[in-house]
Each structure stands twice: as C-alpha cells, then as structure tokens.
Short mmCIF file of C-alpha atoms (C1' of nucleotides) in Angstrom, two decimals:
data_model
loop_
_atom_site.label_atom_id
_atom_site.label_comp_id
_atom_site.label_asym_id
_atom_site.label_seq_id
_atom_site.Cartn_x
_atom_site.Cartn_y
_atom_site.Cartn_z
CA MET V 1 -39.88 -14.16 -27.93
CA SER V 2 -41.40 -11.81 -25.54
CA CYS V 3 -37.88 -9.98 -25.09
CA GLU V 4 -37.47 -8.81 -28.65
CA GLU V 5 -40.85 -7.70 -28.55
CA ASP V 6 -40.31 -5.64 -25.36
CA PHE V 7 -37.41 -4.08 -27.16
CA PHE V 8 -39.26 -3.46 -30.18
CA ARG V 9 -42.05 -1.56 -28.25
CA SER V 10 -39.32 0.32 -26.19
CA LEU V 11 -37.82 1.16 -29.20
CA ARG V 12 -40.96 2.40 -31.24
CA GLY V 13 -41.98 4.41 -28.08
CA ARG V 14 -38.62 6.67 -28.93
CA GLY V 15 -38.96 6.68 -32.77
CA LEU V 16 -36.18 3.84 -32.97
CA ARG V 17 -35.89 0.99 -34.90
CA LEU V 18 -35.29 -2.84 -34.61
CA THR V 19 -32.86 -3.72 -37.10
CA SER V 20 -31.70 -7.29 -37.98
CA GLN V 21 -28.19 -6.24 -36.12
CA ARG V 22 -30.00 -5.72 -33.01
CA LYS V 23 -31.94 -8.74 -33.29
CA THR V 24 -28.55 -10.69 -33.34
CA ILE V 25 -27.32 -9.10 -30.39
CA LEU V 26 -30.08 -9.76 -28.64
CA ALA V 27 -30.34 -13.38 -29.57
CA ALA V 28 -26.66 -13.64 -28.82
CA LEU V 29 -27.53 -12.49 -25.12
CA HIS V 30 -29.62 -15.15 -25.06
CA GLN V 31 -27.48 -17.78 -26.31
CA LEU V 32 -24.56 -17.09 -24.12
CA ASP V 33 -26.46 -16.51 -20.96
CA GLU V 34 -24.05 -15.40 -18.47
CA LEU V 35 -22.07 -12.25 -18.43
CA ALA V 36 -19.93 -11.33 -21.66
CA THR V 37 -17.99 -8.68 -22.80
CA ALA V 38 -18.96 -6.79 -26.09
CA GLU V 39 -16.22 -8.36 -27.52
CA GLU V 40 -17.33 -12.05 -26.23
CA ILE V 41 -20.74 -11.34 -28.18
CA PHE V 42 -19.05 -10.20 -30.87
CA GLN V 43 -16.94 -13.16 -31.80
CA HIS V 44 -20.06 -15.38 -30.88
CA VAL V 45 -22.05 -13.84 -33.54
CA GLN V 46 -19.15 -14.04 -35.88
CA LYS V 47 -18.89 -17.90 -35.28
CA SER V 48 -22.39 -18.51 -34.65
CA SER V 49 -24.39 -16.67 -37.20
CA SER V 50 -24.26 -15.50 -40.90
CA SER V 51 -24.93 -12.12 -39.95
CA SER V 52 -21.80 -9.58 -40.09
CA LEU V 53 -21.81 -6.79 -37.65
CA ASP V 54 -19.45 -4.23 -36.55
CA ILE V 55 -17.96 -4.36 -32.94
CA SER V 56 -18.98 -0.59 -32.76
CA THR V 57 -22.64 -1.67 -33.19
CA VAL V 58 -22.28 -4.21 -30.65
CA TYR V 59 -20.84 -1.09 -28.38
CA ARG V 60 -23.96 1.33 -29.37
CA THR V 61 -26.83 -1.54 -29.09
CA LEU V 62 -25.59 -2.71 -25.92
CA GLU V 63 -25.67 0.90 -24.60
CA LEU V 64 -29.24 1.19 -26.40
CA LEU V 65 -30.04 -2.18 -24.19
CA ARG V 66 -28.95 -0.87 -20.80
CA THR V 67 -30.86 2.31 -21.24
CA PHE V 68 -33.85 0.21 -21.43
CA GLN V 69 -32.72 -2.14 -18.79
CA VAL V 70 -32.85 -4.79 -21.05
CA VAL V 71 -29.43 -5.75 -19.67
CA SER V 72 -27.66 -4.95 -17.28
CA CYS V 73 -23.65 -3.94 -16.83
CA ILE V 74 -20.94 -4.82 -14.20
CA GLN V 75 -17.14 -4.30 -14.43
CA GLY V 76 -14.85 -7.36 -14.26
CA SER V 77 -11.86 -7.38 -12.38
CA ASP V 78 -10.11 -6.62 -15.50
CA GLY V 79 -11.83 -3.45 -15.80
CA GLN V 80 -13.98 -4.40 -18.70
CA TYR V 81 -17.60 -3.74 -19.31
CA ARG V 82 -19.53 -7.28 -18.83
CA TYR V 83 -23.27 -7.80 -20.04
CA GLU V 84 -26.25 -10.24 -19.41
CA LEU V 85 -30.03 -10.19 -19.87
CA ALA V 86 -31.63 -8.37 -16.71
CA ARG V 87 -34.96 -10.08 -16.59
CA HIS V 88 -33.52 -13.57 -17.69
CA HIS V 89 -31.89 -14.16 -14.16
CA ALA V 90 -33.35 -13.78 -10.89
CA PRO V 91 -31.54 -10.71 -8.94
CA HIS V 92 -28.32 -11.57 -7.81
CA VAL V 93 -24.98 -10.26 -7.02
CA HIS V 94 -21.65 -10.91 -8.72
CA LEU V 95 -18.72 -12.13 -6.55
CA VAL V 96 -15.66 -10.99 -8.63
CA CYS V 97 -12.36 -12.90 -7.63
CA ARG V 98 -9.85 -10.37 -7.51
CA VAL V 99 -6.99 -12.86 -8.37
CA CYS V 100 -8.71 -15.25 -11.26
CA GLY V 101 -11.13 -13.19 -12.12
CA ARG V 102 -13.78 -15.71 -12.26
CA VAL V 103 -17.38 -14.09 -11.40
CA PHE V 104 -19.94 -16.43 -9.10
CA GLU V 105 -23.43 -15.19 -8.82
CA ALA V 106 -24.68 -14.90 -5.32
CA ALA V 107 -28.59 -14.51 -3.71
CA VAL V 108 -29.66 -10.84 -2.53
CA ASP V 109 -31.64 -11.61 0.11
CA SER V 110 -28.72 -11.25 2.68
CA LEU V 111 -28.37 -7.79 1.26
CA GLN V 112 -31.76 -6.48 2.59
CA PRO V 113 -30.14 -4.99 5.77
CA PHE V 114 -27.52 -3.07 3.73
CA ILE V 115 -30.10 -2.08 1.07
CA SER V 116 -32.56 -0.76 3.77
CA ALA V 117 -29.31 0.82 5.50
CA ALA V 118 -28.30 2.54 2.04
CA TRP V 119 -31.79 4.15 1.62
CA GLU V 120 -32.62 5.48 5.19
CA HIS V 121 -28.82 7.00 6.05
CA HIS V 122 -28.02 8.40 2.60
CA GLY V 123 -31.17 8.28 0.40
CA PHE V 124 -29.37 6.17 -1.97
CA GLU V 125 -31.32 3.55 -4.22
CA VAL V 126 -28.84 0.19 -4.55
CA ASP V 127 -29.04 -0.81 -8.11
CA LEU V 128 -29.19 -4.78 -7.75
CA ASN V 129 -28.50 -5.70 -11.57
CA ALA V 130 -25.23 -3.68 -11.54
CA LEU V 131 -23.83 -4.88 -8.11
CA SER V 132 -20.48 -6.40 -8.05
CA VAL V 133 -18.51 -7.64 -5.09
CA GLY V 134 -14.76 -7.97 -5.19
CA GLY V 135 -13.05 -10.68 -2.79
CA LEU V 136 -11.26 -13.94 -2.95
CA CYS V 137 -12.70 -17.09 -4.23
CA ARG V 138 -12.36 -20.38 -2.68
CA GLU V 139 -9.59 -21.70 -4.92
CA CYS V 140 -7.76 -18.79 -4.72
CA CYS V 141 -8.25 -18.27 -1.05
CA ALA V 142 -7.06 -21.99 -0.64
CA ARG V 143 -3.96 -21.17 -2.77
CA GLY V 144 -3.49 -18.63 0.10
CA ARG V 145 -3.80 -15.65 -2.17
CA MET K 1 4.87 8.83 9.39
CA SER K 2 3.87 4.99 10.28
CA CYS K 3 2.55 4.71 6.98
CA GLU K 4 5.77 5.62 5.07
CA GLU K 5 7.58 3.31 7.59
CA ASP K 6 5.46 0.25 6.80
CA PHE K 7 5.58 1.11 3.09
CA PHE K 8 9.21 0.83 3.52
CA ARG K 9 9.62 -2.19 5.38
CA SER K 10 7.35 -3.80 2.94
CA LEU K 11 9.55 -2.99 0.24
CA ARG K 12 12.51 -4.29 1.95
CA GLY K 13 11.31 -7.70 2.49
CA ARG K 14 11.06 -7.65 -1.27
CA GLY K 15 14.52 -6.10 -2.01
CA LEU K 16 12.84 -3.08 -3.60
CA ARG K 17 13.54 0.70 -2.86
CA LEU K 18 11.84 3.81 -1.42
CA THR K 19 12.51 6.47 -4.10
CA SER K 20 11.63 10.01 -3.74
CA GLN K 21 8.83 9.62 -6.17
CA ARG K 22 7.26 6.75 -4.42
CA LYS K 23 7.36 9.08 -1.01
CA THR K 24 5.90 11.67 -3.02
CA ILE K 25 2.94 9.85 -4.33
CA LEU K 26 2.37 8.41 -0.99
CA ALA K 27 2.05 11.92 0.59
CA ALA K 28 0.00 12.78 -2.46
CA LEU K 29 -2.52 10.11 -1.16
CA HIS K 30 -2.29 11.31 2.26
CA GLN K 31 -3.03 15.05 1.33
CA LEU K 32 -6.12 14.51 -0.99
CA ASP K 33 -7.57 11.84 1.46
CA GLU K 34 -10.34 10.96 -0.82
CA LEU K 35 -10.53 8.43 -3.85
CA ALA K 36 -8.65 9.71 -6.42
CA THR K 37 -7.56 8.78 -10.07
CA ALA K 38 -4.02 8.49 -11.29
CA GLU K 39 -4.27 11.44 -13.48
CA GLU K 40 -5.26 13.13 -10.38
CA ILE K 41 -2.78 12.25 -8.07
CA PHE K 42 -0.28 13.23 -10.73
CA GLN K 43 -1.84 16.74 -11.12
CA HIS K 44 -1.75 17.11 -7.18
CA VAL K 45 1.81 16.51 -7.24
CA GLN K 46 2.52 18.94 -10.30
CA LYS K 47 0.69 21.66 -8.39
CA SER K 48 1.82 20.96 -4.72
CA SER K 49 5.11 19.54 -4.95
CA SER K 50 8.19 21.14 -6.53
CA SER K 51 9.21 17.25 -7.41
CA SER K 52 8.40 15.78 -10.91
CA LEU K 53 7.40 12.71 -11.89
CA ASP K 54 5.63 10.96 -14.82
CA ILE K 55 2.31 9.49 -14.99
CA SER K 56 3.86 6.15 -15.69
CA THR K 57 5.39 6.14 -12.46
CA VAL K 58 2.11 6.67 -10.59
CA TYR K 59 0.82 4.12 -12.26
CA ARG K 60 3.52 1.65 -11.24
CA THR K 61 3.57 2.91 -7.82
CA LEU K 62 -0.03 2.66 -7.26
CA GLU K 63 -0.26 -0.80 -8.66
CA LEU K 64 3.08 -1.86 -6.12
CA LEU K 65 0.77 -0.20 -3.12
CA ARG K 66 -1.91 -2.16 -4.17
CA THR K 67 -0.23 -5.41 -3.93
CA PHE K 68 0.99 -4.36 -0.40
CA GLN K 69 -2.74 -3.25 0.39
CA VAL K 70 -1.67 0.16 1.78
CA VAL K 71 -3.81 1.55 -0.99
CA SER K 72 -7.74 0.36 -2.13
CA CYS K 73 -8.88 0.56 -5.36
CA ILE K 74 -12.53 0.72 -6.87
CA GLN K 75 -13.73 1.79 -10.39
CA GLY K 76 -16.14 4.35 -10.64
CA SER K 77 -19.14 4.95 -12.84
CA ASP K 78 -16.81 6.29 -15.66
CA GLY K 79 -14.50 3.24 -15.69
CA GLN K 80 -11.50 4.75 -14.15
CA TYR K 81 -9.81 3.01 -11.41
CA ARG K 82 -9.86 5.26 -8.15
CA TYR K 83 -7.18 4.99 -5.41
CA GLU K 84 -7.56 5.87 -1.60
CA LEU K 85 -5.26 4.59 1.60
CA ALA K 86 -6.55 1.77 2.81
CA ARG K 87 -5.81 1.99 6.49
CA HIS K 88 -6.54 5.72 6.62
CA HIS K 89 -10.29 4.92 6.76
CA ALA K 90 -12.60 3.41 8.73
CA PRO K 91 -14.14 0.38 6.70
CA HIS K 92 -16.62 1.51 4.34
CA VAL K 93 -18.52 0.98 1.14
CA HIS K 94 -18.63 3.12 -1.57
CA LEU K 95 -21.77 3.99 -3.12
CA VAL K 96 -21.50 5.10 -6.87
CA CYS K 97 -24.43 7.06 -8.24
CA ARG K 98 -24.77 6.10 -11.95
CA VAL K 99 -25.93 9.09 -12.90
CA CYS K 100 -23.72 11.83 -11.66
CA GLY K 101 -21.03 9.57 -10.52
CA ARG K 102 -20.41 10.68 -7.30
CA VAL K 103 -19.27 8.39 -4.54
CA PHE K 104 -20.84 8.34 -1.14
CA GLU K 105 -19.42 6.13 1.96
CA ALA K 106 -21.37 4.07 3.78
CA ALA K 107 -20.93 1.96 7.06
CA VAL K 108 -20.38 -1.48 6.73
CA ASP K 109 -22.04 -3.23 9.58
CA SER K 110 -25.08 -3.90 7.93
CA LEU K 111 -23.04 -5.97 5.44
CA GLN K 112 -22.84 -8.34 8.03
CA PRO K 113 -25.13 -10.67 7.03
CA PHE K 114 -24.27 -10.72 3.41
CA ILE K 115 -20.51 -11.39 4.03
CA SER K 116 -21.38 -14.59 5.89
CA ALA K 117 -23.66 -15.67 3.29
CA ALA K 118 -21.03 -15.16 0.89
CA TRP K 119 -18.27 -17.34 2.83
CA GLU K 120 -20.84 -19.95 3.92
CA HIS K 121 -22.64 -20.57 0.58
CA HIS K 122 -19.66 -19.82 -1.75
CA GLY K 123 -16.59 -19.64 -0.07
CA PHE K 124 -15.96 -16.61 -1.01
CA GLU K 125 -14.19 -13.85 1.14
CA VAL K 126 -15.64 -10.63 0.19
CA ASP K 127 -13.10 -7.61 0.26
CA LEU K 128 -14.81 -4.82 2.00
CA ASN K 129 -12.09 -2.36 0.59
CA ALA K 130 -12.60 -2.79 -2.50
CA LEU K 131 -16.58 -2.67 -2.40
CA SER K 132 -18.30 -0.31 -4.65
CA VAL K 133 -22.12 -0.27 -5.01
CA GLY K 134 -23.97 1.09 -8.00
CA GLY K 135 -27.42 3.01 -7.72
CA LEU K 136 -29.06 6.23 -7.67
CA CYS K 137 -28.05 9.18 -5.23
CA ARG K 138 -30.45 11.04 -3.40
CA GLU K 139 -30.61 13.70 -5.83
CA CYS K 140 -30.46 11.65 -9.01
CA CYS K 141 -33.35 9.88 -7.36
CA ALA K 142 -35.45 12.91 -6.78
CA ARG K 143 -34.57 14.41 -10.16
CA GLY K 144 -36.16 11.35 -11.51
CA ARG K 145 -33.28 9.17 -12.90
"C1'" DT R 1 -39.71 9.03 -48.40
"C1'" DT R 2 -37.64 10.33 -44.30
"C1'" DC R 3 -34.75 9.66 -40.78
"C1'" DT R 4 -32.34 6.13 -38.02
"C1'" DC R 5 -29.01 2.83 -38.40
"C1'" DT R 6 -24.60 0.46 -39.72
"C1'" DG R 7 -19.75 -0.45 -41.14
"C1'" DC R 8 -15.68 1.64 -41.50
"C1'" DA R 9 -11.74 3.94 -40.02
"C1'" DA R 10 -10.10 6.86 -37.18
"C1'" DA R 11 -9.61 9.02 -32.76
"C1'" DG R 12 -9.93 9.19 -28.05
"C1'" DA R 13 -8.88 7.60 -23.09
"C1'" DC R 14 -6.76 5.51 -20.03
"C1'" DT R 15 -3.17 2.51 -18.89
"C1'" DT R 16 0.78 -0.32 -20.01
"C1'" DT R 17 5.84 -1.49 -21.48
"C1'" DG R 18 10.66 -1.19 -23.53
"C1'" DC R 19 14.92 0.83 -23.09
"C1'" DA R 20 18.91 3.42 -21.56
"C1'" DG R 21 20.25 6.57 -18.24
"C1'" DT R 22 19.63 7.43 -12.87
"C1'" DA R 23 20.04 6.63 -8.20
"C1'" DG R 24 18.94 4.34 -3.79
"C1'" DG R 25 21.18 0.90 -0.44
"C1'" DC J 1 28.68 -1.36 -6.67
"C1'" DC J 2 24.75 -3.58 -8.24
"C1'" DT J 3 20.44 -3.59 -9.72
"C1'" DA J 4 15.93 -1.35 -9.15
"C1'" DC J 5 13.40 2.56 -10.75
"C1'" DT J 6 12.54 6.63 -13.56
"C1'" DG J 7 11.42 9.13 -17.59
"C1'" DC J 8 10.10 9.15 -22.24
"C1'" DA J 9 8.08 7.52 -25.80
"C1'" DA J 10 5.10 4.63 -27.82
"C1'" DA J 11 2.28 0.92 -28.02
"C1'" DG J 12 -1.81 -1.50 -25.99
"C1'" DT J 13 -6.62 -2.03 -24.86
"C1'" DC J 14 -11.06 -1.07 -24.91
"C1'" DT J 15 -14.63 2.09 -26.34
"C1'" DT J 16 -16.33 6.03 -28.63
"C1'" DT J 17 -17.30 9.15 -32.71
"C1'" DG J 18 -17.66 11.33 -37.50
"C1'" DC J 19 -19.55 10.23 -41.87
"C1'" DA J 20 -21.46 8.57 -46.23
"C1'" DG J 21 -24.25 5.25 -47.68
"C1'" DA J 22 -27.83 1.37 -46.37
"C1'" DG J 23 -32.40 0.11 -44.56
"C1'" DA J 24 -36.44 0.47 -41.06
"C1'" DA J 25 -41.27 1.94 -40.96
#
DNA sequence: TTCTCTGCAAAGACTTTGCAGTAGG
DNA sequence: CCTACTGCAAAGTCTTTGCAGAGAA
C-alpha cells in the first residue's frame, strides 16, 4: 500500500517510527473512507480489529498525519474535528448543513474565481483540503429551516 | 438603536424578555465590532461596564442571538466559536490562517459561481454569514509555512 | 541499545445544564 | 403575578499532557 509507504518515508525523514498503532489507524481511515472523528476511528478499530489502542494515541496519530498532509481535517457543525485521507479523494469542498449536520462533497472548479481573488487581494493561499462551507441542505431547506 | 429594537421584537414574538444582561451583551458586540469569543465578550463587559454577568449567560445569549440571526458564528483555527453582528458588516468571508490563526475578511462576489453551483448540483443553500475558509496568510506563506 | 511511542490517568479548555432565587412585562 | 432569566456550581464533551514502561530501528 503506497499510502503506508509514503507515511513510513515521511516518518523516517524525521527519525520517527512506524508502529502497529499507526498502521492500524491508517488502515481504519482507508476502511472508513469518509469524514470521521477521532472517536469514530477509535470505535472502528475496537470493532473491526483485534488490535487495541488508546483514544489518545488516535489523537496523536491524526495530528501527525495532518502535519504530513496525509489526512485533511475540517470541523463539522458540532465543532468536532473530522478527518479523511487527503490523497484518496479528488479535491473537494465540504458542504456542512447547519441543521442536520450532514456533510456533502462539492467540486472545486467553481471556486477558482474566489481562490484567485483571495490570492490577488489578500495574498491568502486557500487550502482546499480543509474547506468546509456551512449552509442548509436540500431537505432541511425544504422543511423550512 | 435599531438593532436592540429588532432584537426586542424578535424576543417578544416568542414570549421572551429583553433583560439588562442581554442589552449589555448586544452593546459589547457593537463595541467590539469584530469576531470575538464568548470569553472575550465576557472580559469586555467586565472591564468596560459596571454591570456584572456570568459567562454562562453570555453563552446562552449568544445562542439566542444566533437563532435570531442577529449574530453570525464561525469557528477559528483553534476550534473556538467566534461571534459578530450579522447586519453590521457587509456580507464577507473569513479567511482563517491555519498557522497564525488570524482572520481576514474577503469580499463575496467572486464566490457567486460556487454558490450557484452548490445550489444547482446539491440543492445546498450556502450561508455566507458563517463562511470561513482555511489556508495560509501572506506572512505565514512567505515565512515558508 | 537508544529513543520514540504507547497506555493510562489526569488535567485542560470550552461549553452546557440543573436549580433556586430574581426580575421583566 | 407569572414565568423566563440569571448566577452559581457542577457536570459534560472533546482534546491534550505527564509519565513510566513497551517496542521500533
């Protein structure tokens, strides 16, 4: 799995180690294949794997994966951080419904004018991997808020 | 002040009351005139006003103001909620630097294509007041991350 | 062997909640 | 006078941290 090899190389580059817990968490991210909280990743490992690990290890590993840009991280409408594999998905934006909290994925091409404008007017480099947009989804909108 | 009158009317519509604490918090939001956390609003009142209130009252009032759309609310890079008066500002987007945490305001016109696309493809109604975009600011970008 | 990493437990930061007294309308 | 609101204190939720032992390289 090239993702694990990449991770291993990144770790070695800083004198860090590829432990079984880190492998397990990376595998869980592949299996979940969607935005997941640290708690959800933890639960998934508890159920699907014989390996045991601690929730604090999950947090520490996710932080590490984030610094290597292996995972991207957004905050849902409930304020929790949610993670997903960065390279596993085409670049996309998350549409987070402020009522039901569900997350939808939208393409990024229509954002190009905005990205250019942010760069030209503010020197700001928009991070597409961490982009989440609040609003109302179709159902909640129809339900009248 | 029309903002307070609006708030009063909204409250009356639901049989709720305009208390001195709610007036104080609304005034603080006007004085701060920028994104502020509950704690910052609380501190501001403690310093600048003779009225005393509890931090839990600040949270309860901000939640109330949010349901009436008097304030809008985003999450900064540190995960804290930050509030500002919704009508006091022209519609704008917050650019949140993932390194230094500073927040910049950007115009929304270049987002029009994206807003239209989200609506057409997903039936998703983007909420501009709650829109924050992560990335790297000019300084942190120049500093090489 | 050498350090990094882990599990555990505890603390931390921010936010919410239950309750009895206070005060708005 | 009614009942929503407040302050207080306590709990809740999510996340981080200190430390001694475990385990990669």
